[in-house]
CSV table of C-alpha atoms in Angstrom, one decimal:
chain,number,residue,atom,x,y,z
A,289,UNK,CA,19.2,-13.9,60.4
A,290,UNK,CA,22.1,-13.0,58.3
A,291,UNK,CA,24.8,-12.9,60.5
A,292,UNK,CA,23.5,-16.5,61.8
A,293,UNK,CA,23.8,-18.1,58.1
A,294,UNK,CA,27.3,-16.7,57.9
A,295,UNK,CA,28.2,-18.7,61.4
A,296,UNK,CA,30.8,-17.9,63.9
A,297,UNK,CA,34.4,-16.4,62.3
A,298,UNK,CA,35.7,-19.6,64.3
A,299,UNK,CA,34.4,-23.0,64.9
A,300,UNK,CA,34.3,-24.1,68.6
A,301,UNK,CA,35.3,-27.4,68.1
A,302,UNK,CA,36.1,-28.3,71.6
A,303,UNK,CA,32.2,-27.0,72.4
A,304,UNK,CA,30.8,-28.5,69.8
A,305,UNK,CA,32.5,-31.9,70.6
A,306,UNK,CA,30.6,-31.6,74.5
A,307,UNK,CA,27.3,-30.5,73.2
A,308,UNK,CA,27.2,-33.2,70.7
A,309,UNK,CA,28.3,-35.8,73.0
A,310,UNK,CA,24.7,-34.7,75.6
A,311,UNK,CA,22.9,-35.5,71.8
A,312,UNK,CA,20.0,-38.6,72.3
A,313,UNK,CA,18.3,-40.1,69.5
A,314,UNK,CA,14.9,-38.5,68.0
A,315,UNK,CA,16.2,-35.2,70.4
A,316,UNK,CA,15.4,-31.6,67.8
A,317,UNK,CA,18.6,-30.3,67.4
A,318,UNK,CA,19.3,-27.5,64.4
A,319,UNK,CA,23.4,-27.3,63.1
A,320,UNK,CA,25.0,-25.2,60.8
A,321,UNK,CA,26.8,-26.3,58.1
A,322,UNK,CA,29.5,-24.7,56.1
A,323,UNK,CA,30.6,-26.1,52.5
A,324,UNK,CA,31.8,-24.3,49.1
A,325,UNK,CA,29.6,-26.3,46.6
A,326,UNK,CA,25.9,-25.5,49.0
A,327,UNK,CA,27.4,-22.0,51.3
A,328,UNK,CA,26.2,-22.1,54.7
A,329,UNK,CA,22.8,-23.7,55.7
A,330,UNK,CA,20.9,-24.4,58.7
A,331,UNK,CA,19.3,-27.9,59.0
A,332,UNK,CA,16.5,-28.9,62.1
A,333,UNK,CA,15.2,-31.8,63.0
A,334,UNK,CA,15.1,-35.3,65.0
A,335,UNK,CA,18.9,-36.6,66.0
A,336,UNK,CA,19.8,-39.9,64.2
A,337,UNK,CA,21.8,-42.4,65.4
A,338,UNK,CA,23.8,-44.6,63.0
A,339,UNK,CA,24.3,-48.2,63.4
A,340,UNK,CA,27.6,-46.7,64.0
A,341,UNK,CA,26.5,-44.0,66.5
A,342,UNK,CA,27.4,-41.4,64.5
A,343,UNK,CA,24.6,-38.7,65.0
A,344,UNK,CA,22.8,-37.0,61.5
A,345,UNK,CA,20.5,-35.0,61.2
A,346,UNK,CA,18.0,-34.1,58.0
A,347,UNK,CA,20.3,-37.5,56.1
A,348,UNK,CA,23.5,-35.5,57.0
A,349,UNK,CA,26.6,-36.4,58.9
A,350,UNK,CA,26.5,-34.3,62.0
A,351,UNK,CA,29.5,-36.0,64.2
A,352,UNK,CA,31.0,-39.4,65.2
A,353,UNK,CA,30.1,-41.7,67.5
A,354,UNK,CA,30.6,-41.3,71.6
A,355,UNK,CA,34.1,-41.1,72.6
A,356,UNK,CA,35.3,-41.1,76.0
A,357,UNK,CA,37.5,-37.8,77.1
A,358,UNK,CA,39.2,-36.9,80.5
A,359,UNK,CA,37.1,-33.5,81.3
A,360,UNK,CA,38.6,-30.5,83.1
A,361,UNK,CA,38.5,-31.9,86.5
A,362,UNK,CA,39.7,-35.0,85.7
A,363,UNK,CA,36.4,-36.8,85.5
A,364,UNK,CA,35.4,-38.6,82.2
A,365,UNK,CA,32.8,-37.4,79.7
A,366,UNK,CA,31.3,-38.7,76.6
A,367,UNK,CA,32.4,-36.4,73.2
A,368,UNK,CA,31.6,-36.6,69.7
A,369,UNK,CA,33.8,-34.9,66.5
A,370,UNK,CA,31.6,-32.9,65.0
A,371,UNK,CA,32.0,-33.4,61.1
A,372,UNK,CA,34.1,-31.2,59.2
A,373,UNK,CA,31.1,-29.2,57.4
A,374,UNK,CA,29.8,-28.1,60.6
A,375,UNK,CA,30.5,-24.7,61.3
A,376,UNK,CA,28.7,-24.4,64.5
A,377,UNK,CA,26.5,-26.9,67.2
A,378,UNK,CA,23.9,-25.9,68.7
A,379,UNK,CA,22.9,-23.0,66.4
A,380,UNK,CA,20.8,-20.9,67.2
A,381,UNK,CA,18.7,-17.9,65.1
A,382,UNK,CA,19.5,-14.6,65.7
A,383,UNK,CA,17.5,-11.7,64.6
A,384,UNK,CA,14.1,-12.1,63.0
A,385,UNK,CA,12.3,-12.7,59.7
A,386,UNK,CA,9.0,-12.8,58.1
A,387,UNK,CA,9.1,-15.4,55.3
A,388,UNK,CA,6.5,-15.7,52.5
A,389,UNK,CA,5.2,-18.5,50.7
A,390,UNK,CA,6.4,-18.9,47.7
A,391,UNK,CA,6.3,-21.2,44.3
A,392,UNK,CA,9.7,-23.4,44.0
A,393,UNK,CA,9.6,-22.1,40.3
A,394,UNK,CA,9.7,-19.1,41.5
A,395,UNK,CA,12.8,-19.1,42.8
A,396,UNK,CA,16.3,-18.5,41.5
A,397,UNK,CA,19.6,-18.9,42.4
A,398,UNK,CA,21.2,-17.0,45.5
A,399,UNK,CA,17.8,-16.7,46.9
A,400,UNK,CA,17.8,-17.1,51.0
A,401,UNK,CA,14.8,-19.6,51.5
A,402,UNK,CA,13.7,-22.1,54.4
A,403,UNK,CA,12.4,-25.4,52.7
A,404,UNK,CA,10.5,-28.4,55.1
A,405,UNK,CA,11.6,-31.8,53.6
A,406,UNK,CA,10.5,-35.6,55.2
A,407,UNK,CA,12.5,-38.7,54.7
A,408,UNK,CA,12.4,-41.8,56.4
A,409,UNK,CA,14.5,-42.6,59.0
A,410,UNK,CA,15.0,-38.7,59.0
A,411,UNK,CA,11.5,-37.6,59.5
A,412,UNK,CA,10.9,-34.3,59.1
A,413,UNK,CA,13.7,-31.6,59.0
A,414,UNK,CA,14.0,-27.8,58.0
A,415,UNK,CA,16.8,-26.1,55.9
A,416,UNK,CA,17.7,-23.0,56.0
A,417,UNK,CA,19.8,-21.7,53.0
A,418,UNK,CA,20.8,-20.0,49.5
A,419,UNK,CA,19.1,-21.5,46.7
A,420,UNK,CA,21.8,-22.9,44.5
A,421,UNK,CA,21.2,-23.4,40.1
A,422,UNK,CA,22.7,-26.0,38.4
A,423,UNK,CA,25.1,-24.5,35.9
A,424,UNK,CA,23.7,-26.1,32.9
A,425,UNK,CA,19.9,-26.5,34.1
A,426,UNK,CA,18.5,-23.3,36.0
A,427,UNK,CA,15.6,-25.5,36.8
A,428,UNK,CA,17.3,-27.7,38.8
A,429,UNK,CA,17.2,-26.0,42.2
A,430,UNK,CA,18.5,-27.1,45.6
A,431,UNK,CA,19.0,-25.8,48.9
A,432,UNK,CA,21.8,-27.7,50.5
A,433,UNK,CA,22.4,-31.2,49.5
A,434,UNK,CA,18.7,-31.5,49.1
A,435,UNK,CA,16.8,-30.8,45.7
A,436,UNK,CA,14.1,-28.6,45.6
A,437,UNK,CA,13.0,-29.1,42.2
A,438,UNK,CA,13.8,-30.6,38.8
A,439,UNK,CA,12.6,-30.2,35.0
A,440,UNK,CA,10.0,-33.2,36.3
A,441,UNK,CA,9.1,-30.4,39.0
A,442,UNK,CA,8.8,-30.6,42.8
A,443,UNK,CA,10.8,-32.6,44.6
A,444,UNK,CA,8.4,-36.0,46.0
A,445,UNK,CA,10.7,-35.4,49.5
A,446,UNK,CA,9.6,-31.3,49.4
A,447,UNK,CA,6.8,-30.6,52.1
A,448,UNK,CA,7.1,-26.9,51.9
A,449,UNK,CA,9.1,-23.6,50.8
A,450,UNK,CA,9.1,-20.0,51.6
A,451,UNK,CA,11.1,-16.8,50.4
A,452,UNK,CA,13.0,-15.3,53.3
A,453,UNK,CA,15.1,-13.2,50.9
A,454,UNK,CA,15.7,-11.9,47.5
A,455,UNK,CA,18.9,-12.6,45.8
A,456,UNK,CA,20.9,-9.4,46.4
A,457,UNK,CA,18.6,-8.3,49.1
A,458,UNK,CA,20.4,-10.2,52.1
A,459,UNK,CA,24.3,-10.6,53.0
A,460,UNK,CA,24.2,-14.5,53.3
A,461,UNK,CA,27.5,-16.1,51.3
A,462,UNK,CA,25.8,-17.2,47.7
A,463,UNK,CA,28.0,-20.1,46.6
A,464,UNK,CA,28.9,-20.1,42.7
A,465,UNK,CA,26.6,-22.2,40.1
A,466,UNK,CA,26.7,-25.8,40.9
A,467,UNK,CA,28.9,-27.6,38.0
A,468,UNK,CA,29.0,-30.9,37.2
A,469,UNK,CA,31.2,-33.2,39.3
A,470,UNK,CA,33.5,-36.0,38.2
A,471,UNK,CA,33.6,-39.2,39.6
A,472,UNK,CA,36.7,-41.1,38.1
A,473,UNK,CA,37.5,-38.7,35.1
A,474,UNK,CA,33.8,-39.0,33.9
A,475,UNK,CA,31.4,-36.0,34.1
């Protein structure tokens, strides 16, 4: 499980790019993302096609919209860029663990969980990740871009969340406190 959250030392773009562009709507697909302010989490669920054709999956951008590419042989295939937080398409676990119910308050920052989530269009999607604190509220808790809980408790969008490791007892990358972020100058 480990060495899956860290990803692949390099991204396979050009594989990525083909095995996005096979991707159909409502389809399960699971990708890893990579980004400094979340580390590296897993997200599975239905494929969702923008207005756009981009492709998300659990609200996030996954990659663009068809493109047509010359293939190998000459022929032409459909392709899609994978976004620049994905570190690797399809993913795949590998290893094994045993996770545990837990409370969300029980949890703390650095702490490797797997959290269910539903959101229309989305529907329902899994995360697999490090629990990340706010830096000024340790009760606001997330696990990617998606909260987990707040001082009001529970996230409403939060179906489910269990302990797959204790902070300091696994080797995934644990991403610094989340700070505030400035949009134009303001905090």
């Amino acid at each position: 499980m480990d060495t899956f959250i860290k990803g692949p030392s390099k991204r396979d773009v050009a594989g990525m790019k083909a095995a996005f562009g096979a991707i159909e709507a409502s389809e399960v697909i699971s990708v890893l993302y990579k980004t400094e302010r979340f580390g590296n989490f897993l997200v599975t669920g239905a494929a969702h096609t923008t207005v756009l054709d981009d492709v998300m999956v659990g609200g996030l951008n996954a990659a663009a919209a068809k493109k047509k590419a010359k293939a190998s042989d000459g022929s032409e295939v459909m392709q899609r860029q994978p976004d620049k937080d994905v570190r690797a398409f399809p993913a795949q676990f590998e290893g094994e663990f045993s996770p545990e119910d837990v409370e969300v308050s029980q949890l703390g920052h650095g702490d490797l969980v797997v959290a269910s989530f539903s959101q229309e269009p989305y529907g329902d999607f899994v995360i697999t990740g490090v629990v990340t604190e706010a830096e000024n509220d340790r009760s606001y808790l997330m696990v990617g871009p998606w909260i987990l809980q707040t001082a009001q408790g529970n996230a409403p969008r939060l179906l489910n969340v269990q302990l797959v490791a204790g902070n300091g007892t696994h080797i995934a990358p644990v991403p610094t406190r989340r700070g505030l972020v400035e949009v134009d100058g303001l905090a």
